[in-house]
């Protein structure tokens, strides 16, 4: 129970400061929108059917924008060497990892909750009928993205010029997750049901489990100094 | 994957001729293998020689005391 | 001769390489000589890239697996020798991966008509190559030796866990994909499999040799740094 309390302590601390300023979420949201608009003009997508290109666009935008969110996840502690303070205060590193991952997941999901309707609006499509299956797919794949991203965020914060390395690390390791997310989303958009995602839903869940477990185990050896 | 077995005696030359088609690709593919493997081996052994030489110098210096 | 075992190994590998080369290329070098392997009927002579392309790929996978095991070894024991092995294995794996992704298109172009047909195995290899290049990149970023070993061990584990997911995702991405070998691709002539197994065994031996040499080099580099550091200390005292 102590671990669970620590997790919520860490997550709560981050989320409170997030809600107070909202800076992180707004930056991520606007970056994702900019990516969308850039794609729109790069490929002239005004007349293209949303179900064919939409899933790819959405997930590329989320992948890129998510990097910003991850960069600030541990940087918040980095300013005044808060990570060591955090380690001293609540001891269990796995709880810190899970708390951080949870708060990163929530803030990325909030950004997505604004981003997806905006994307639907820009591409003249209505996502309301598929809201529930789409939300399921988004939550599953965002969880995998954040699970591995939180680990890399802590890692790159500790090396010099690590912020250069984070996008490369994160985007390379999440290539299969991006593939799964795009396929699952397009399956949902085409059929309108969660069953349309087919095998990709399972790929997403397996990815989540593998990397959540691996990252929980590896976080402790990673941050000890 | 079947082995080429010319049915008629006259066909043998044709098969033989066709076989040499695309030999260039084969040649370059194997060149890549050898260049990479040999290059890597040379790289390792050169680094190793240099390192052991430097280490020897360092050890000798320590035994005799710094030169300067 | 302090390097005697390595020399013997190099000798054995050379002899085996020559044997495999003769079996595969006998007829392309000396026209009257007939090679041990038959010419494949639909792809022609270019199919013989197979004898080095596929063993390279398998060796690369083996190398990354060894790096994964060595990374776990480092995390649990914290002995730098494990990190030396992991580094050596990843570096060799990247070399073999590079060979695979260069010889792959050289095979695909004459057979399928395009340089990069997005074949699942080739694509998986490309993503693996990227992953482990990033691993080598991470190495150059950290300055603290112990931290470098720790971070690389973490990435070595994460990257290898990614391998099966990458493979299945790439496979299922298109639904159908060209099958050349393996199940559904038809059998393979016995002589072909002899040459193939010979090549595979030789490549594994070569990997072992390279691994030992490269890990030793890494170990010596650590030793050298230590010597240099202690020199510095005595100089200051």
Short mmCIF file of C-alpha atoms in Angstrom, two decimals:
data_model
loop_
_atom_site.label_atom_id
_atom_site.label_comp_id
_atom_site.label_asym_id
_atom_site.label_seq_id
_atom_site.Cartn_x
_atom_site.Cartn_y
_atom_site.Cartn_z
CA UNK A 1 0.00 0.00 0.00
CA UNK A 2 2.92 2.25 0.71
CA UNK A 3 4.05 1.91 -2.91
CA UNK A 4 0.61 2.80 -4.18
CA UNK A 5 0.56 5.89 -2.00
CA UNK A 6 3.97 6.93 -3.28
CA UNK A 7 2.81 6.52 -6.87
CA UNK A 8 -0.11 8.84 -6.33
CA UNK A 9 2.04 11.24 -4.36
CA UNK A 10 4.46 11.62 -7.28
CA UNK A 11 1.73 11.69 -9.92
CA UNK A 12 -0.39 14.09 -7.88
CA UNK A 13 2.49 16.51 -7.39
CA UNK A 14 3.18 16.60 -11.14
CA UNK A 15 -0.44 16.84 -12.17
CA UNK A 16 -1.14 19.65 -9.73
CA UNK A 17 1.66 21.77 -11.15
CA UNK A 18 0.51 20.79 -14.63
CA UNK A 19 -3.04 21.93 -14.01
CA UNK A 20 -1.86 25.12 -12.38
CA UNK A 21 0.18 26.27 -15.38
CA UNK A 22 -1.17 24.13 -18.22
CA UNK A 23 1.94 25.11 -20.14
CA UNK A 24 3.04 21.57 -20.94
CA UNK A 25 -0.32 20.40 -22.27
CA UNK A 26 -0.89 23.54 -24.33
CA UNK A 27 2.58 23.31 -25.90
CA UNK A 28 2.05 19.67 -26.83
CA UNK A 29 -1.39 20.39 -28.24
CA UNK A 30 -0.22 23.25 -30.40
CA UNK A 31 2.81 21.40 -31.64
CA UNK A 32 0.58 18.51 -32.72
CA UNK A 33 -1.72 20.93 -34.55
CA UNK A 34 1.23 22.55 -36.31
CA UNK A 35 2.43 19.13 -37.47
CA UNK A 36 -1.06 18.45 -38.82
CA UNK A 37 -1.16 21.72 -40.72
CA UNK A 38 2.32 21.15 -42.12
CA UNK A 39 1.23 17.75 -43.40
CA UNK A 40 -1.89 19.28 -44.88
CA UNK A 41 0.14 21.67 -47.01
CA UNK A 42 2.94 19.23 -47.74
CA UNK A 43 0.57 16.74 -49.36
CA UNK A 44 -2.49 18.89 -50.21
CA UNK A 45 -4.95 16.81 -48.23
CA UNK A 46 -8.09 18.95 -48.68
CA UNK A 47 -9.90 16.38 -50.82
CA UNK A 48 -8.44 13.21 -49.40
CA UNK A 49 -10.64 10.79 -47.47
CA UNK A 50 -9.82 11.04 -43.78
CA UNK A 51 -9.91 7.28 -43.15
CA UNK A 52 -6.99 6.70 -45.53
CA UNK A 53 -4.54 9.32 -44.30
CA UNK A 54 -6.07 10.43 -41.00
CA UNK A 55 -4.75 7.65 -38.72
CA UNK A 56 -1.20 8.14 -39.99
CA UNK A 57 -1.39 11.92 -39.60
CA UNK A 58 -2.82 11.76 -36.10
CA UNK A 59 -0.20 9.36 -34.84
CA UNK A 60 2.74 11.08 -36.45
CA UNK A 61 1.59 14.32 -34.83
CA UNK A 62 1.11 12.63 -31.45
CA UNK A 63 4.48 10.86 -31.65
CA UNK A 64 6.31 14.07 -32.40
CA UNK A 65 4.41 16.19 -29.91
CA UNK A 66 4.72 13.51 -27.24
CA UNK A 67 8.49 14.03 -27.27
CA UNK A 68 7.94 17.52 -25.86
CA UNK A 69 5.80 16.12 -23.11
CA UNK A 70 8.44 13.50 -22.23
CA UNK A 71 11.23 16.06 -22.25
CA UNK A 72 9.53 18.05 -19.55
CA UNK A 73 8.56 15.01 -17.47
CA UNK A 74 11.84 14.71 -15.60
CA UNK A 75 13.26 18.09 -16.55
CA UNK A 76 10.82 19.47 -13.98
CA UNK A 77 12.89 17.69 -11.32
CA UNK A 78 16.17 18.48 -13.03
CA UNK A 79 16.04 22.20 -12.35
CA UNK A 80 16.96 22.00 -8.71
CA UNK A 81 18.13 18.42 -8.64
CA UNK A 82 14.68 17.43 -7.49
CA UNK A 83 15.02 13.82 -8.63
CA UNK A 84 17.48 13.13 -5.85
CA UNK A 85 15.12 14.85 -3.45
CA UNK A 86 12.28 12.74 -4.72
CA UNK A 87 14.40 9.63 -4.29
CA UNK A 88 15.27 10.57 -0.74
CA UNK A 89 11.70 11.40 0.20
CA UNK A 90 9.78 8.40 -1.01
CA UNK A 91 12.47 5.79 -1.40
CA UNK A 92 10.96 3.34 -3.86
CA UNK A 93 12.25 4.15 -7.39
CA UNK A 94 9.65 1.93 -9.05
CA UNK A 95 6.94 4.04 -7.44
CA UNK A 96 8.59 7.17 -8.81
CA UNK A 97 8.67 5.65 -12.28
CA UNK A 98 5.03 4.58 -12.15
CA UNK A 99 3.95 7.94 -10.75
CA UNK A 100 5.85 9.81 -13.44
CA UNK A 101 4.50 7.54 -16.16
CA UNK A 102 0.98 7.99 -14.86
CA UNK A 103 1.15 11.76 -14.78
CA UNK A 104 2.75 11.83 -18.24
CA UNK A 105 -0.03 9.57 -19.52
CA UNK A 106 -2.75 11.76 -18.09
CA UNK A 107 -1.31 14.99 -19.47
CA UNK A 108 -0.72 13.47 -22.92
CA UNK A 109 -4.26 12.09 -22.93
CA UNK A 110 -5.67 15.51 -22.02
CA UNK A 111 -3.73 17.04 -24.93
CA UNK A 112 -5.08 14.32 -27.22
CA UNK A 113 -8.62 14.92 -26.02
CA UNK A 114 -8.36 18.43 -27.43
CA UNK A 115 -6.25 17.48 -30.42
CA UNK A 116 -8.45 14.76 -31.91
CA UNK A 117 -11.64 16.87 -32.20
CA UNK A 118 -9.56 19.69 -33.66
CA UNK A 119 -8.08 17.29 -36.22
CA UNK A 120 -11.55 15.99 -37.08
CA UNK A 121 -12.72 19.55 -37.57
CA UNK A 122 -9.80 20.45 -39.83
CA UNK A 123 -10.37 17.41 -41.98
CA UNK A 124 -14.16 17.80 -42.09
CA UNK A 125 -14.91 14.47 -40.51
CA UNK A 126 -17.09 13.41 -37.62
CA UNK A 127 -15.42 11.25 -34.99
CA UNK A 128 -18.36 11.25 -32.57
CA UNK A 129 -19.85 7.92 -33.75
CA UNK A 130 -16.55 6.11 -33.12
CA UNK A 131 -15.68 7.96 -29.94
CA UNK A 132 -15.55 5.01 -27.55
CA UNK A 133 -13.55 2.53 -29.68
CA UNK A 134 -11.24 5.34 -30.82
CA UNK A 135 -10.65 6.42 -27.22
CA UNK A 136 -9.79 2.83 -26.29
CA UNK A 137 -7.24 2.57 -29.08
CA UNK A 138 -5.75 5.95 -28.19
CA UNK A 139 -5.44 5.13 -24.49
CA UNK A 140 -3.81 1.73 -25.14
CA UNK A 141 -1.22 3.09 -27.54
CA UNK A 142 -0.50 6.25 -25.59
CA UNK A 143 0.16 4.09 -22.54
CA UNK A 144 2.85 2.11 -24.39
CA UNK A 145 4.39 5.30 -25.71
CA UNK A 146 4.58 6.83 -22.25
CA UNK A 147 5.76 3.60 -20.56
CA UNK A 148 8.95 3.45 -22.60
CA UNK A 149 9.22 7.24 -22.98
CA UNK A 150 9.34 7.90 -19.24
CA UNK A 151 12.33 5.58 -18.95
CA UNK A 152 14.17 7.33 -21.79
CA UNK A 153 13.23 10.70 -20.36
CA UNK A 154 15.00 9.86 -17.10
CA UNK A 155 17.95 8.42 -19.01
CA UNK A 156 18.54 11.33 -21.37
CA UNK A 157 18.20 13.88 -18.61
CA UNK A 158 21.32 12.47 -16.98
CA UNK A 159 23.64 12.60 -19.97
CA UNK A 160 25.03 15.78 -21.43
CA UNK A 161 23.06 17.05 -24.44
CA UNK A 162 20.68 14.17 -23.84
CA UNK A 163 17.75 16.16 -25.20
CA UNK A 164 19.20 15.49 -28.66
CA UNK A 165 19.11 11.79 -28.03
CA UNK A 166 15.57 11.48 -26.63
CA UNK A 167 13.66 11.85 -29.94
CA UNK A 168 15.94 9.38 -31.68
CA UNK A 169 15.64 6.81 -28.90
CA UNK A 170 11.92 7.22 -28.40
CA UNK A 171 10.86 7.27 -32.03
CA UNK A 172 13.02 4.29 -32.98
CA UNK A 173 11.83 2.07 -30.16
CA UNK A 174 8.18 3.02 -30.73
CA UNK A 175 8.15 2.25 -34.48
CA UNK A 176 6.12 -0.96 -33.96
CA UNK A 177 3.78 0.88 -31.59
CA UNK A 178 3.18 3.56 -34.22
CA UNK A 179 2.42 0.88 -36.81
CA UNK A 180 -0.01 -0.79 -34.45
CA UNK A 181 -1.67 2.52 -33.53
CA UNK A 182 -2.15 3.53 -37.17
CA UNK A 183 -3.57 0.16 -38.17
CA UNK A 184 -5.87 -0.03 -35.13
CA UNK A 185 -7.13 3.51 -35.66
CA UNK A 186 -7.85 2.99 -39.33
CA UNK A 187 -9.61 -0.29 -38.50
CA UNK A 188 -11.81 1.54 -36.03
CA UNK A 189 -12.51 4.40 -38.45
CA UNK A 190 -13.45 2.05 -41.29
CA UNK A 191 -15.66 -0.38 -39.36
CA UNK A 192 -16.84 1.90 -36.56
CA UNK A 193 -16.31 -0.78 -33.93
CA UNK A 194 -13.48 -1.84 -31.67
CA UNK A 195 -13.42 -5.26 -33.35
CA UNK A 196 -12.22 -3.49 -36.49
CA UNK A 197 -8.86 -2.91 -34.82
CA UNK A 198 -8.38 -6.68 -34.88
CA UNK A 199 -4.98 -8.02 -33.98
CA UNK A 200 -3.48 -4.53 -33.55
CA UNK A 201 -5.32 -3.99 -30.31
CA UNK A 202 -3.52 -7.01 -28.94
CA UNK A 203 -0.19 -5.80 -30.32
CA UNK A 204 -0.74 -2.53 -28.46
CA UNK A 205 -1.63 -4.27 -25.21
CA UNK A 206 1.33 -6.65 -25.45
CA UNK A 207 3.62 -3.69 -26.08
CA UNK A 208 2.17 -1.91 -23.02
CA UNK A 209 2.67 -4.91 -20.75
CA UNK A 210 6.20 -5.76 -21.93
CA UNK A 211 7.53 -2.25 -21.63
CA UNK A 212 5.70 -1.33 -18.45
CA UNK A 213 7.16 -4.37 -16.71
CA UNK A 214 10.62 -3.94 -18.23
CA UNK A 215 10.76 -0.24 -17.47
CA UNK A 216 9.56 -0.74 -13.88
CA UNK A 217 12.36 -3.25 -13.34
CA UNK A 218 15.02 -1.21 -15.14
CA UNK A 219 14.22 2.17 -13.64
CA UNK A 220 15.96 1.46 -10.36
CA UNK A 221 19.34 0.49 -11.86
CA UNK A 222 18.96 3.38 -14.28
CA UNK A 223 18.74 6.24 -11.80
CA UNK A 224 20.94 5.06 -8.97
CA UNK A 225 24.05 7.17 -8.74
CA UNK B 1 13.93 -24.39 -55.29
CA UNK B 2 14.57 -26.86 -58.04
CA UNK B 3 17.78 -27.82 -59.61
CA UNK B 4 18.18 -26.88 -63.26
CA UNK B 5 17.85 -29.94 -65.41
CA UNK B 6 17.96 -29.20 -69.14
CA UNK B 7 15.46 -31.44 -70.92
CA UNK B 8 16.87 -31.37 -74.43
CA UNK B 9 20.56 -31.41 -75.30
CA UNK B 10 20.23 -28.17 -77.27
CA UNK B 11 18.75 -26.39 -74.29
CA UNK B 12 21.86 -26.86 -72.24
CA UNK B 13 23.67 -23.90 -73.77
CA UNK B 14 20.70 -21.65 -73.26
CA UNK B 15 20.47 -22.56 -69.59
CA UNK B 16 24.21 -22.15 -69.27
CA UNK B 17 23.96 -18.71 -70.86
CA UNK B 18 21.02 -17.59 -68.73
CA UNK B 19 22.87 -18.64 -65.63
CA UNK B 20 25.46 -15.87 -66.07
CA UNK B 21 22.79 -13.26 -66.18
CA UNK B 22 22.96 -10.92 -63.15
CA UNK B 23 26.46 -12.03 -62.21
CA UNK B 24 27.23 -8.37 -61.47
CA UNK B 25 24.78 -8.28 -58.58
CA UNK B 26 26.32 -11.42 -57.13
CA UNK B 27 29.79 -9.95 -57.44
CA UNK B 28 28.91 -6.72 -55.65
CA UNK B 29 27.00 -8.53 -52.92
CA UNK B 30 30.04 -10.63 -52.07
CA UNK B 31 32.35 -7.66 -52.31
CA UNK B 32 30.23 -5.96 -49.65
CA UNK B 33 30.55 -8.97 -47.35
CA UNK B 34 34.31 -9.16 -47.67
CA UNK B 35 35.00 -5.45 -47.51
CA UNK B 36 32.95 -5.05 -44.34
CA UNK B 37 34.31 -8.10 -42.54
CA UNK B 38 37.92 -7.55 -43.53
CA UNK B 39 37.68 -3.84 -42.79
CA UNK B 40 36.30 -4.48 -39.34
CA UNK B 41 38.95 -7.07 -38.55
CA UNK B 42 41.72 -4.71 -39.65
CA UNK B 43 40.20 -1.89 -37.61
CA UNK B 44 40.10 -3.99 -34.44
CA UNK B 45 43.61 -5.31 -34.79
CA UNK B 46 45.05 -1.87 -35.50
CA UNK B 47 43.35 -0.37 -32.46
CA UNK B 48 44.60 -3.27 -30.38
CA UNK B 49 48.20 -2.88 -31.51
CA UNK B 50 48.17 0.83 -30.83
CA UNK B 51 46.61 0.40 -27.42
CA UNK B 52 49.06 -2.25 -26.28
CA UNK B 53 51.95 -0.07 -27.44
CA UNK B 54 50.64 2.90 -25.48
CA UNK B 55 50.05 0.75 -22.44
CA UNK B 56 53.59 -0.57 -22.61
CA UNK B 57 54.95 2.97 -22.68
CA UNK B 58 52.81 3.94 -19.72
CA UNK B 59 53.90 0.93 -17.70
CA UNK B 60 57.58 1.53 -18.45
CA UNK B 61 57.27 5.17 -17.50
CA UNK B 62 55.74 4.18 -14.21
CA UNK B 63 58.56 1.75 -13.45
CA UNK B 64 61.32 4.20 -14.25
CA UNK B 65 59.55 7.25 -12.91
CA UNK B 66 58.31 10.07 -15.18
CA UNK B 67 60.80 10.99 -17.87
CA UNK B 68 60.63 14.74 -17.32
CA UNK C 1 53.01 -16.91 -29.62
CA UNK C 2 50.59 -15.50 -27.11
CA UNK C 3 47.77 -15.27 -29.63
CA UNK C 4 48.00 -18.90 -30.67
CA UNK C 5 44.34 -19.95 -30.15
CA UNK C 6 43.12 -16.95 -32.13
CA UNK C 7 45.50 -17.79 -34.96
CA UNK C 8 44.30 -21.38 -35.05
CA UNK C 9 40.72 -20.15 -35.14
CA UNK C 10 41.52 -17.72 -37.95
CA UNK C 11 43.11 -20.61 -39.84
CA UNK C 12 40.06 -22.84 -39.40
CA UNK C 13 37.71 -20.04 -40.44
CA UNK C 14 39.80 -19.27 -43.52
CA UNK C 15 39.79 -22.91 -44.63
CA UNK C 16 36.04 -23.12 -44.10
CA UNK C 17 35.44 -19.86 -45.94
CA UNK C 18 37.45 -21.14 -48.90
CA UNK C 19 35.52 -24.41 -48.84
CA UNK C 20 32.19 -22.57 -48.84
CA UNK C 21 33.38 -20.21 -51.56
CA UNK C 22 34.50 -23.12 -53.73
CA UNK C 23 31.20 -24.89 -53.18
CA UNK C 24 29.23 -21.81 -54.10
CA UNK C 25 31.44 -20.17 -56.72
CA UNK C 26 33.46 -22.98 -58.24
CA UNK C 27 31.93 -22.47 -61.65
CA UNK C 28 31.97 -18.69 -61.65
CA UNK C 29 35.73 -18.54 -61.22
CA UNK C 30 36.89 -21.51 -63.25
CA UNK C 31 34.49 -22.15 -66.11
CA UNK C 32 35.19 -25.83 -66.52
CA UNK C 33 34.77 -26.47 -62.81
CA UNK C 34 31.28 -27.32 -61.69
CA UNK C 35 30.29 -25.90 -58.35
CA UNK C 36 28.85 -28.00 -55.56
CA UNK C 37 25.60 -26.07 -55.36
CA UNK C 38 23.08 -26.28 -58.19
CA UNK C 39 21.83 -23.13 -59.88
CA UNK C 40 18.37 -22.15 -58.74
CA UNK C 41 15.90 -22.46 -61.63
CA UNK C 42 13.80 -19.30 -61.39
CA UNK C 43 16.22 -16.80 -59.88
CA UNK C 44 19.39 -17.95 -61.60
CA UNK C 45 22.83 -17.35 -60.26
CA UNK C 46 21.87 -14.31 -58.22
CA UNK C 47 20.16 -16.65 -55.75
CA UNK C 48 23.63 -17.55 -54.50
CA UNK C 49 23.66 -14.31 -52.50
CA UNK C 50 21.53 -16.43 -50.17
CA UNK C 51 24.55 -18.37 -48.86
CA UNK C 52 25.98 -15.26 -47.24
CA UNK C 53 22.94 -13.03 -46.88
CA UNK C 54 20.89 -15.33 -44.63
CA UNK C 55 23.82 -16.48 -42.43
CA UNK C 56 24.68 -12.79 -41.92
CA UNK C 57 21.13 -12.10 -40.78
CA UNK C 58 21.11 -15.04 -38.39
CA UNK C 59 24.51 -14.04 -37.02
CA UNK C 60 23.21 -10.51 -36.43
CA UNK C 61 20.25 -11.89 -34.47
CA UNK C 62 22.59 -14.09 -32.45
CA UNK C 63 24.79 -11.08 -31.76
CA UNK C 64 21.89 -9.00 -30.48
CA UNK C 65 20.72 -11.87 -28.32
CA UNK C 66 24.19 -12.17 -26.79
CA UNK C 67 24.16 -8.41 -26.19
CA UNK C 68 20.79 -8.79 -24.43
CA UNK C 69 22.15 -11.52 -22.16
CA UNK C 70 25.30 -9.51 -21.46
CA UNK C 71 23.19 -6.45 -20.62
CA UNK C 72 21.22 -8.45 -18.08
CA UNK C 73 24.55 -9.74 -16.80
CA UNK C 74 25.80 -6.21 -16.28
CA UNK C 75 22.62 -5.02 -14.55
CA UNK C 76 22.76 -7.91 -12.10
CA UNK C 77 26.51 -8.13 -11.42
CA UNK C 78 27.78 -4.60 -12.25
CA UNK C 79 31.00 -5.99 -13.68
CA UNK C 80 32.35 -4.02 -16.62
CA UNK C 81 33.39 -7.17 -18.47
CA UNK C 82 29.69 -7.77 -19.25
CA UNK C 83 29.47 -4.32 -20.76
CA UNK C 84 32.55 -5.05 -22.87
CA UNK C 85 30.86 -8.16 -24.23
CA UNK C 86 27.61 -6.27 -24.89
CA UNK C 87 29.41 -3.51 -26.76
CA UNK C 88 31.42 -6.01 -28.82
CA UNK C 89 28.32 -8.00 -29.68
CA UNK C 90 26.26 -4.98 -30.69
CA UNK C 91 29.05 -3.61 -32.86
CA UNK C 92 29.51 -6.93 -34.67
CA UNK C 93 25.74 -7.30 -34.97
CA UNK C 94 25.55 -3.89 -36.63
CA UNK C 95 28.30 -4.91 -39.08
CA UNK C 96 26.38 -8.06 -40.05
CA UNK C 97 23.12 -6.10 -40.20
CA UNK C 98 24.77 -3.65 -42.59
CA UNK C 99 25.83 -6.56 -44.78
CA UNK C 100 22.25 -7.87 -44.76
CA UNK C 101 20.63 -4.58 -45.73
CA UNK C 102 23.13 -4.02 -48.55
CA UNK C 103 23.05 -7.53 -50.00
CA UNK C 104 19.25 -7.68 -49.64
CA UNK C 105 18.53 -5.03 -52.28
CA UNK C 106 21.23 -6.52 -54.51
CA UNK C 107 19.22 -9.72 -54.46
CA UNK C 108 15.77 -8.12 -54.60
CA UNK C 109 16.52 -5.92 -57.61
CA UNK C 110 17.10 -8.68 -60.19
CA UNK C 111 14.54 -11.07 -58.66
CA UNK C 112 11.61 -8.82 -57.69
CA UNK C 113 12.47 -5.84 -59.86
CA UNK C 114 12.80 -3.30 -57.06
CA UNK C 115 15.65 -2.43 -54.76
CA UNK C 116 13.57 -2.31 -51.62
CA UNK C 117 10.35 -4.39 -51.79
CA UNK C 118 9.57 -3.83 -48.07
CA UNK C 119 9.96 -7.50 -47.42
CA UNK C 120 9.17 -8.08 -43.72
CA UNK C 121 12.47 -9.66 -42.84
CA UNK C 122 14.52 -7.06 -44.63
CA UNK C 123 12.48 -4.27 -43.07
CA UNK C 124 12.80 -5.81 -39.61
CA UNK C 125 16.56 -5.92 -40.15
CA UNK C 126 16.56 -2.26 -41.12
CA UNK C 127 14.68 -1.27 -37.95
CA UNK C 128 17.04 -3.44 -35.88
CA UNK C 129 19.96 -1.73 -37.53
CA UNK C 130 18.53 1.68 -36.56
CA UNK C 131 17.87 0.53 -32.98
CA UNK C 132 21.42 -0.65 -32.45
CA UNK C 133 22.95 2.36 -34.18
CA UNK C 134 21.10 4.37 -31.54
CA UNK C 135 22.65 2.08 -28.92
CA UNK C 136 26.12 2.89 -30.23
CA UNK C 137 25.16 6.55 -30.35
CA UNK C 138 24.10 6.50 -26.69
CA UNK C 139 27.56 5.21 -25.86
CA UNK C 140 29.19 8.33 -27.23
CA UNK C 141 26.96 10.60 -25.14
CA UNK C 142 27.86 9.61 -21.60
CA UNK C 143 31.23 10.51 -20.16
CA UNK C 144 31.05 8.60 -16.94
CA UNK C 145 32.14 5.02 -17.71
CA UNK C 146 29.92 3.38 -15.10
CA UNK C 147 26.87 5.38 -16.14
CA UNK C 148 27.56 4.58 -19.79
CA UNK C 149 27.57 0.87 -19.02
CA UNK C 150 24.36 1.14 -17.01
CA UNK C 151 22.43 3.14 -19.60
CA UNK C 152 23.60 0.97 -22.46
CA UNK C 153 22.61 -2.17 -20.57
CA UNK C 154 19.11 -0.73 -20.13
CA UNK C 155 18.87 0.10 -23.82
CA UNK C 156 20.34 -3.29 -24.76
CA UNK C 157 17.47 -4.96 -22.92
CA UNK C 158 14.75 -2.61 -24.20
CA UNK C 159 15.98 -2.87 -27.80
CA UNK C 160 15.99 -6.64 -27.76
CA UNK C 161 12.48 -6.76 -26.26
CA UNK C 162 11.44 -4.63 -29.21
CA UNK C 163 12.74 -7.16 -31.76
CA UNK C 164 9.84 -9.68 -31.76
CA UNK C 165 7.24 -6.88 -31.70
CA UNK C 166 8.93 -5.22 -34.66
CA UNK C 167 9.06 -8.53 -36.53
CA UNK C 168 5.40 -9.39 -36.08
CA UNK C 169 4.20 -5.84 -36.72
CA UNK C 170 6.10 -5.65 -39.98
CA UNK C 171 4.81 -9.09 -40.96
CA UNK C 172 1.17 -8.34 -40.25
CA UNK C 173 1.38 -4.86 -41.72
CA UNK C 174 0.79 -6.01 -45.28
CA UNK C 175 -1.06 -9.25 -44.67
CA UNK C 176 0.69 -11.11 -47.45
CA UNK C 177 4.38 -10.94 -48.20
CA UNK C 178 6.78 -12.60 -50.60
CA UNK C 179 8.02 -15.91 -49.26
CA UNK C 180 11.28 -17.14 -50.66
CA UNK C 181 12.46 -19.62 -48.12
CA UNK C 182 10.97 -21.33 -45.15
CA UNK C 183 7.42 -22.60 -44.88
CA UNK C 184 5.45 -22.22 -48.08
CA UNK C 185 8.50 -21.31 -50.10
CA UNK C 186 9.09 -24.83 -51.28
CA UNK C 187 11.96 -27.04 -50.27
CA UNK C 188 15.62 -26.49 -50.82
CA UNK C 189 17.92 -28.88 -52.65
CA UNK C 190 20.08 -30.97 -50.26
CA UNK C 191 23.31 -29.62 -51.71
CA UNK C 192 22.04 -26.10 -51.20
CA UNK C 193 21.35 -26.79 -47.56
CA UNK C 194 24.83 -28.33 -47.14
CA UNK C 195 26.46 -25.18 -48.49
CA UNK C 196 24.10 -23.03 -46.45
CA UNK C 197 24.78 -24.85 -43.19
CA UNK C 198 28.51 -24.72 -43.89
CA UNK C 199 28.31 -20.98 -44.43
CA UNK C 200 26.18 -20.53 -41.31
CA UNK C 201 28.60 -22.47 -39.13
CA UNK C 202 31.53 -20.51 -40.52
CA UNK C 203 29.79 -17.22 -39.84
CA UNK C 204 29.00 -18.23 -36.27
CA UNK C 205 32.65 -19.13 -35.72
CA UNK C 206 33.71 -15.85 -37.23
CA UNK C 207 31.30 -14.06 -34.92
CA UNK C 208 32.83 -15.85 -31.94
CA UNK C 209 36.31 -14.83 -32.99
CA UNK C 210 35.33 -11.21 -33.58
CA UNK C 211 33.45 -11.12 -30.27
CA UNK C 212 36.41 -12.31 -28.26
CA UNK C 213 38.79 -9.90 -29.98
CA UNK C 214 36.49 -6.90 -29.75
CA UNK C 215 35.57 -7.57 -26.11
CA UNK C 216 39.26 -7.92 -25.30
CA UNK C 217 39.94 -4.60 -26.95
CA UNK C 218 37.19 -2.97 -24.90
CA UNK C 219 38.57 -4.56 -21.76
CA UNK C 220 42.06 -3.29 -22.55
CA UNK C 221 40.68 0.18 -23.15
CA UNK C 222 39.11 0.16 -19.68
CA UNK C 223 42.38 -1.02 -18.21
CA UNK C 224 44.22 1.73 -20.04
CA UNK C 225 41.86 4.40 -18.74
CA UNK C 226 42.31 3.10 -15.23
CA UNK C 227 46.08 3.17 -15.60
CA UNK C 228 45.89 6.69 -16.94
CA UNK C 229 43.66 7.81 -14.08
CA UNK C 230 45.95 6.35 -11.44
CA UNK C 231 48.92 7.95 -13.19
CA UNK C 232 47.15 11.26 -12.92
CA UNK C 233 46.58 10.75 -9.22
CA UNK C 234 50.18 9.91 -8.45
CA UNK C 235 51.26 12.86 -10.57
CA UNK C 236 49.17 15.17 -8.44
CA UNK C 237 50.26 13.73 -5.12
#
